[in-house]
Coordinates of C-alpha atoms and ligand atoms in Angstrom, one line a residue:
M1129 CA -3.3 -6.5 -25.1
A1130 CA -0.6 -4.1 -24.8
T1131 CA 2.9 -5.6 -23.1
E1132 CA 2.7 -5.5 -19.6
L1133 CA 6.1 -4.7 -18.2
L1134 CA 6.2 -6.4 -14.9
Q1135 CA 4.2 -9.2 -13.7
V1136 CA 4.3 -10.4 -10.3
E1137 CA 2.3 -13.5 -9.7
D1138 CA 1.3 -14.8 -6.1
V1139 CA 5.4 -14.3 -5.2
S1140 CA 6.0 -14.7 -1.8
K1141 CA 9.3 -13.8 0.9
R1142 CA 10.2 -15.7 4.2
F1143 CA 12.7 -15.2 6.4
R1144 CA 14.6 -17.4 8.7
V1145 CA 15.1 -15.3 11.4
R1146 CA 16.9 -17.2 14.9
G1147 CA 15.0 -20.5 13.3
R1148 CA 11.3 -19.0 13.2
T1149 CA 9.8 -18.2 10.1
L1150 CA 8.9 -15.1 9.3
H1151 CA 5.9 -14.1 6.5
A1152 CA 7.0 -11.1 5.0
V1153 CA 5.4 -11.6 1.8
E1154 CA 2.2 -13.5 1.2
K1155 CA 1.0 -14.8 -2.3
V1156 CA 1.5 -11.2 -3.5
S1157 CA -0.3 -10.2 -7.6
F1158 CA 0.2 -7.1 -9.2
K1159 CA 1.0 -5.7 -13.0
L1160 CA 2.7 -2.7 -14.0
S1161 CA 2.6 -1.3 -17.6
P1162 CA 4.8 1.1 -18.7
G1163 CA 4.4 4.5 -17.8
K1164 CA 2.8 4.0 -14.9
T1165 CA 2.4 4.3 -11.6
L1166 CA 1.6 1.3 -8.7
G1167 CA 1.6 2.6 -4.9
L1168 CA 2.5 0.7 -2.2
V1169 CA 1.0 1.9 1.3
G1170 CA 1.3 0.2 4.6
E1171 CA 2.4 0.5 8.5
S1172 CA 5.9 -0.8 9.4
G1173 CA 7.2 -3.7 8.8
S1174 CA 3.8 -4.6 6.5
G1175 CA 6.3 -5.2 3.4
K1176 CA 6.8 -3.1 1.5
S1177 CA 10.3 -2.6 0.8
T1178 CA 10.8 -5.9 0.8
L1179 CA 7.9 -6.8 -2.6
G1180 CA 9.8 -4.0 -4.7
R1181 CA 13.0 -5.5 -4.1
L1182 CA 11.4 -9.0 -5.1
A1183 CA 9.8 -6.9 -7.9
L1184 CA 13.2 -5.8 -8.8
R1185 CA 14.9 -9.6 -7.9
L1186 CA 17.2 -8.0 -5.8
L1187 CA 15.3 -10.9 -3.6
G1188 CA 15.2 -14.1 -4.1
V1189 CA 11.4 -15.3 -4.8
D1190 CA 10.3 -18.4 -2.7
E1191 CA 7.2 -19.0 -4.6
G1192 CA 6.0 -17.2 -7.7
R1193 CA 6.5 -15.6 -10.7
V1194 CA 8.9 -12.2 -11.9
L1195 CA 8.1 -11.5 -15.4
F1196 CA 9.5 -8.4 -16.9
Q1197 CA 9.0 -7.5 -19.9
G1198 CA 7.3 -10.9 -20.9
R1199 CA 10.6 -13.2 -19.7
D1200 CA 10.2 -14.8 -16.6
I1201 CA 12.8 -13.7 -14.2
T1202 CA 12.4 -15.2 -11.5
Q1203 CA 15.1 -17.8 -11.5
L1204 CA 17.6 -16.0 -13.2
S1205 CA 20.8 -15.4 -11.4
N1206 CA 22.8 -12.7 -10.3
K1207 CA 25.2 -12.8 -13.4
Q1208 CA 21.9 -13.6 -15.6
L1209 CA 20.4 -10.4 -14.2
R1210 CA 22.8 -7.0 -14.4
P1211 CA 22.2 -6.9 -18.2
L1212 CA 18.8 -6.1 -16.9
R1213 CA 20.0 -4.1 -13.8
K1214 CA 20.2 -0.5 -16.1
D1215 CA 16.7 -1.1 -16.4
M1216 CA 15.5 -2.0 -13.4
Q1217 CA 16.7 1.2 -10.7
M1218 CA 15.9 1.7 -7.4
I1219 CA 15.5 5.4 -5.6
F1220 CA 16.0 4.5 -1.5
Q1221 CA 14.1 6.7 1.3
D1222 CA 18.3 7.9 3.0
P1223 CA 20.1 9.3 -0.4
Q1224 CA 23.0 10.1 2.5
A1225 CA 23.1 6.3 2.9
S1226 CA 23.2 5.4 -0.3
L1227 CA 26.0 7.4 -1.0
N1228 CA 29.8 6.9 -0.5
A1229 CA 30.9 9.3 1.6
R1230 CA 34.5 9.8 -0.1
M1231 CA 32.8 9.8 -3.3
T1232 CA 32.2 12.9 -4.8
V1233 CA 28.4 12.8 -6.8
G1234 CA 29.3 13.5 -10.2
R1235 CA 31.9 10.0 -9.8
A1236 CA 28.8 8.5 -8.1
I1237 CA 26.3 9.1 -10.5
E1238 CA 29.0 7.4 -13.6
E1239 CA 29.4 4.7 -11.4
G1240 CA 25.9 3.2 -12.8
L1241 CA 27.8 4.5 -16.3
I1242 CA 30.6 2.4 -16.5
I1243 CA 29.1 -0.8 -14.6
H1244 CA 26.9 -0.9 -17.5
G1245 CA 29.2 -0.2 -20.2
I1246 CA 26.9 3.8 -21.2
G1247 CA 29.4 6.2 -23.0
S1248 CA 33.0 7.4 -23.9
K1249 CA 34.5 8.9 -20.8
S1250 CA 33.6 12.1 -22.4
D1251 CA 30.3 11.2 -23.2
R1252 CA 29.4 9.9 -19.5
K1253 CA 30.6 13.6 -18.4
E1254 CA 28.3 15.3 -20.2
R1255 CA 26.2 12.6 -19.7
V1256 CA 26.1 14.1 -15.8
Y1257 CA 25.8 16.8 -16.0
R1258 CA 22.5 16.5 -18.4
V1259 CA 20.9 14.6 -15.6
L1260 CA 21.7 16.7 -12.4
E1261 CA 20.3 20.0 -14.9
R1262 CA 17.3 17.2 -15.0
V1263 CA 16.7 17.2 -11.2
G1264 CA 17.7 21.1 -10.9
L1265 CA 20.8 20.5 -9.7
P1266 CA 23.7 23.2 -11.0
F1267 CA 26.3 21.0 -12.4
E1268 CA 28.6 21.9 -10.2
A1269 CA 26.9 19.3 -7.7
S1270 CA 28.8 16.8 -10.1
Y1271 CA 32.2 18.0 -7.9
A1272 CA 30.2 18.1 -4.3
Y1273 CA 30.5 14.8 -1.8
P1274 CA 27.3 14.6 0.0
H1275 CA 27.9 16.0 3.2
E1276 CA 27.4 19.8 1.5
L1277 CA 24.6 18.3 0.2
S1278 CA 21.2 19.2 2.2
G1279 CA 18.6 16.2 2.4
G1280 CA 16.3 17.8 -0.5
Q1281 CA 19.4 18.1 -3.1
L1282 CA 20.6 14.6 -1.8
Q1283 CA 17.9 12.8 -2.6
R1284 CA 17.8 14.8 -6.1
V1285 CA 21.5 12.9 -6.5
G1286 CA 19.7 10.0 -5.6
I1287 CA 17.0 9.9 -8.3
A1288 CA 20.0 11.3 -10.7
R1289 CA 22.1 8.3 -10.3
A1290 CA 18.6 5.7 -10.8
L1291 CA 18.0 7.5 -14.0
A1292 CA 21.5 7.8 -15.7
V1293 CA 21.6 4.6 -16.8
G1294 CA 18.0 5.0 -18.5
P1295 CA 15.7 2.6 -16.5
K1296 CA 12.4 1.8 -17.9
L1297 CA 11.0 0.2 -14.2
V1298 CA 12.0 2.3 -10.7
V1299 CA 11.0 1.7 -7.3
C1300 CA 10.7 4.3 -5.5
D1301 CA 11.6 3.8 -2.1
E1302 CA 10.0 6.3 0.5
P1303 CA 11.7 9.0 -1.6
V1304 CA 10.4 11.8 0.4
S1305 CA 9.5 10.6 3.9
A1306 CA 12.6 12.0 5.2
L1307 CA 12.5 15.5 3.8
D1308 CA 10.3 18.6 5.2
V1309 CA 7.2 18.9 3.9
S1310 CA 8.1 21.4 1.7
I1311 CA 10.8 19.6 -0.2
Q1312 CA 8.7 16.7 -0.4
I1313 CA 6.3 17.8 -2.9
Q1314 CA 9.2 19.4 -4.5
V1315 CA 10.3 15.8 -5.2
I1316 CA 7.4 14.4 -5.6
N1317 CA 6.3 16.9 -8.3
L1318 CA 9.7 16.3 -9.9
L1319 CA 9.1 12.5 -10.0
Q1320 CA 5.7 13.0 -11.8
E1321 CA 8.1 15.2 -14.9
L1322 CA 10.7 13.0 -14.9
Q1323 CA 8.0 9.7 -15.4
Q1324 CA 5.5 12.2 -17.7
E1325 CA 9.0 13.4 -19.9
L1326 CA 11.1 9.6 -19.9
G1327 CA 7.9 6.9 -19.9
L1328 CA 9.4 5.3 -16.2
A1329 CA 7.0 3.0 -14.5
Y1330 CA 7.3 3.3 -11.1
I1331 CA 6.6 1.4 -8.1
F1332 CA 5.6 4.0 -5.2
I1333 CA 6.6 2.8 -1.8
A1334 CA 5.0 5.3 1.6
H1335 CA 3.0 4.7 5.4
N1336 CA 0.6 7.8 3.7
L1337 CA -2.0 7.6 1.7
A1338 CA -1.6 11.0 0.8
V1339 CA 1.8 10.8 0.0
V1340 CA 0.9 7.8 -3.5
E1341 CA -2.3 9.1 -4.1
Y1342 CA -0.1 12.4 -6.1
L1343 CA 1.4 9.6 -8.4
S1344 CA -0.2 6.8 -8.3
D1345 CA -2.3 5.3 -11.3
E1346 CA -3.6 1.8 -9.2
I1347 CA -2.8 1.4 -5.5
A1348 CA -2.2 -1.9 -3.3
V1349 CA -2.5 -1.7 0.7
L1350 CA -0.6 -4.0 2.9
Y1351 CA -1.3 -5.6 6.2
L1352 CA 1.5 -8.0 7.7
G1353 CA 2.8 -8.9 4.2
N1354 CA -0.9 -9.4 2.8
V1355 CA -2.5 -7.2 -0.1
V1356 CA -5.7 -6.8 1.2
E1357 CA -6.9 -3.7 -0.9
Q1358 CA -6.2 -3.1 -4.3
A1359 CA -7.6 -0.9 -6.9
P1360 CA -7.4 1.9 -9.3
A1361 CA -6.7 5.1 -7.1
E1362 CA -9.5 6.8 -7.5
E1363 CA -11.8 3.9 -7.1
L1364 CA -10.1 3.4 -3.7
F1365 CA -10.6 7.2 -2.7
K1366 CA -14.1 7.2 -3.1
K1367 CA -14.6 3.4 -2.2
P1368 CA -12.4 2.3 0.3
S1369 CA -13.5 -0.9 1.4
H1370 CA -11.1 -2.4 3.4
P1371 CA -11.3 -1.0 7.6
Y1372 CA -7.8 -0.9 6.9
T1373 CA -8.0 1.2 4.1
Q1374 CA -10.0 3.3 5.8
T1375 CA -9.0 4.1 8.5
L1376 CA -5.2 5.4 6.4
M1377 CA -8.3 7.2 4.8
K1378 CA -8.0 9.4 7.8
S1379 CA -4.4 10.7 7.8
V1380 CA -5.3 11.3 3.9
L1381 CA -5.2 14.9 4.1
K1382 CA -2.0 15.5 5.2
I1383 CA 1.7 14.7 4.0
P1384 CA 2.8 14.0 7.7
E1385 CA 6.3 15.6 9.0
P1386 CA 9.0 13.2 9.3
G1387 CA 8.5 11.2 12.5
S1388 CA 5.1 12.4 13.5
E1389 CA 2.0 10.5 14.9
E1390 CA 0.8 9.9 11.6
Q1391 CA 3.1 8.6 9.9
S1392 CA 3.6 5.5 12.6
L1393 CA -0.1 5.5 11.9
S1394 CA -0.5 5.1 15.7
H1395 CA -4.1 6.4 15.6
I1396 CA -5.4 2.9 14.6
Q1397 CA -6.4 0.8 17.1
G1398 CA -4.0 -2.2 19.0
E1399 CA -0.4 -2.8 17.5
I1400 CA 0.3 -4.3 14.9
P1401 CA 1.0 -8.5 15.6
S1402 CA 4.0 -10.3 15.3
P1403 CA 5.3 -11.4 12.0
F1404 CA 6.4 -14.3 13.4
S1405 CA 2.6 -15.3 14.9
P1406 CA -0.2 -14.0 12.4
P1407 CA -3.5 -13.3 13.8
S1408 CA -5.9 -16.7 12.9
G1409 CA -8.7 -15.8 9.7
C1410 CA -8.1 -11.8 9.1
S1411 CA -4.6 -10.8 10.3
F1412 CA -6.1 -7.6 10.7
H1413 CA -9.0 -8.5 13.0
P1414 CA -7.1 -8.3 16.6
R1415 CA -7.6 -4.4 15.0
C1416 CA -10.4 -4.0 13.1
P1417 CA -14.0 -2.3 14.8
F1418 CA -16.2 -5.0 12.3
A1419 CA -14.4 -8.4 13.6
E1420 CA -17.3 -10.9 13.6
D1421 CA -16.4 -14.4 14.5
I1422 CA -15.8 -15.5 10.8
C1423 CA -12.9 -13.0 10.4
K1424 CA -11.0 -14.6 13.3
R1425 CA -11.7 -18.2 12.3
K1426 CA -11.9 -18.0 7.9
K1427 CA -8.7 -16.2 6.2
P1428 CA -10.1 -13.8 3.5
E1429 CA -10.2 -14.5 -0.2
P1430 CA -9.4 -11.0 -2.1
H1431 CA -12.7 -10.4 -4.5
M1432 CA -13.8 -7.9 -6.2
V1433 CA -16.1 -5.3 -4.8
G1434 CA -15.5 -2.9 -8.4
T1435 CA -13.8 -2.4 -11.8
G1436 CA -10.8 -3.8 -11.1
H1437 CA -11.0 -3.5 -7.1
L1438 CA -10.1 -6.0 -5.1
V1439 CA -10.4 -6.6 -1.8
A1440 CA -9.7 -9.1 1.4
C1441 CA -12.0 -8.9 3.3
H1442 CA -15.4 -10.5 4.9
L1443 CA -17.6 -7.8 5.6
A1444 CA -16.2 -6.1 2.4
N1445 CA -19.0 -5.9 -0.6
Ligands
LIG1284 N1 16.5 -9.5 6.0 C1 15.5 -9.8 6.3 N2 16.2 -10.7 7.4 C2 14.2 -10.8 8.1 N3 13.4 -10.2 8.1 C3 13.1 -9.0 7.0 C4 14.7 -9.1 5.8 N4 13.9 -8.1 5.4 C5 13.1 -7.1 5.7 N5 12.2 -8.8 6.6 C6 11.2 -8.4 7.5 O1 10.1 -8.6 6.9 C7 9.5 -7.8 7.0 C8 8.7 -6.3 5.8 O2 9.6 -6.1 6.4 P1 9.7 -4.9 5.1 O3 11.2 -4.0 4.8 O4 9.7 -5.4 3.4 O5 8.4 -3.6 5.7 P2 8.8 -1.5 5.0 O6 6.7 -2.6 5.0 O7 9.1 -1.8 4.3 O8 8.8 -1.6 6.2 P3 8.8 0.6 6.5 O9 7.7 1.5 6.9 O10 9.3 0.2 8.3 O11 10.5 0.5 5.5 C9 9.3 -7.3 9.0 O12 8.7 -7.7 9.9 C10 10.9 -7.2 8.6 O13 11.1 -7.3 10.2
LIG1285 MG1 10.6 -0.3 3.6

């Protein structure tokens, strides 16, 4: 059996907010092999970013385990995690916000190299030029400040910064949601090329299934912190079995403009329930067109409905 790069086992995360407990991620499990992509989809607040951060151990895990290259990293301190940070990187939705406005692009990329003790000063400069070129930017971009670049160029810088240190796993947290549609496709293509070239594993987060479809080998659909369906990408598109996934599929035909209705999934009936007091039984039941009595009473356990295809729905088979 090939060694998994990442194993997330029954991981849960709760936040205390003004004396109340918010269940952000509930008993989520998945495995990720080198060179593969897991897509995470779900509405705003479903726990995608929290799960991505737990997988990288940027956040402490309340329950469950995270293994990286077979090593249990659940309880490691920040200091113990530091040498692993170059293997596990993150690309954010808003590259402007993740870059220091007073730092040149080259310096921002070099910073990671310095932190991890990679290369001499001249090696680093060379490496910054090379990685900029690889993401489709001229080496002169090294001397630019963030405000001098477009959104698409800034996202390329975000990618360059993550890749400069030579990671094995990259969490891409909605890396294209803020970009124009034509630029989204360019950036997705770039991520795909880089994956093939460098054997990277991705956790690719998006609101919209159309975006994850391009890249994902496997997809997990999150709803209020729970994985409601998880399957190989092709299988999920052939046989979406959870009513929530089926609703997401309706917005699959096109990549939405940033901020458009499709992105907020406002066409799904009903409001997203409060994560402080999730509904009884299946947390999707108040919005589900097929809900029956049992859905209100009993939480559905994930069960297999096809090869590697898990669904947490009483009515799916
Ligand atoms: N540091 C925090 N403190 C308190 N609550 C948090 C914190 N981070 C996330 N949450 C809550 O946890 C839940 C999951 O949030 P998360 O950011 O993971 O969702 P998401 O799926 O990434 O949403 P979006 O699509 O809007 O980015 C939300 O209810 C959110 O308000
Ligand atoms: Mg998020």
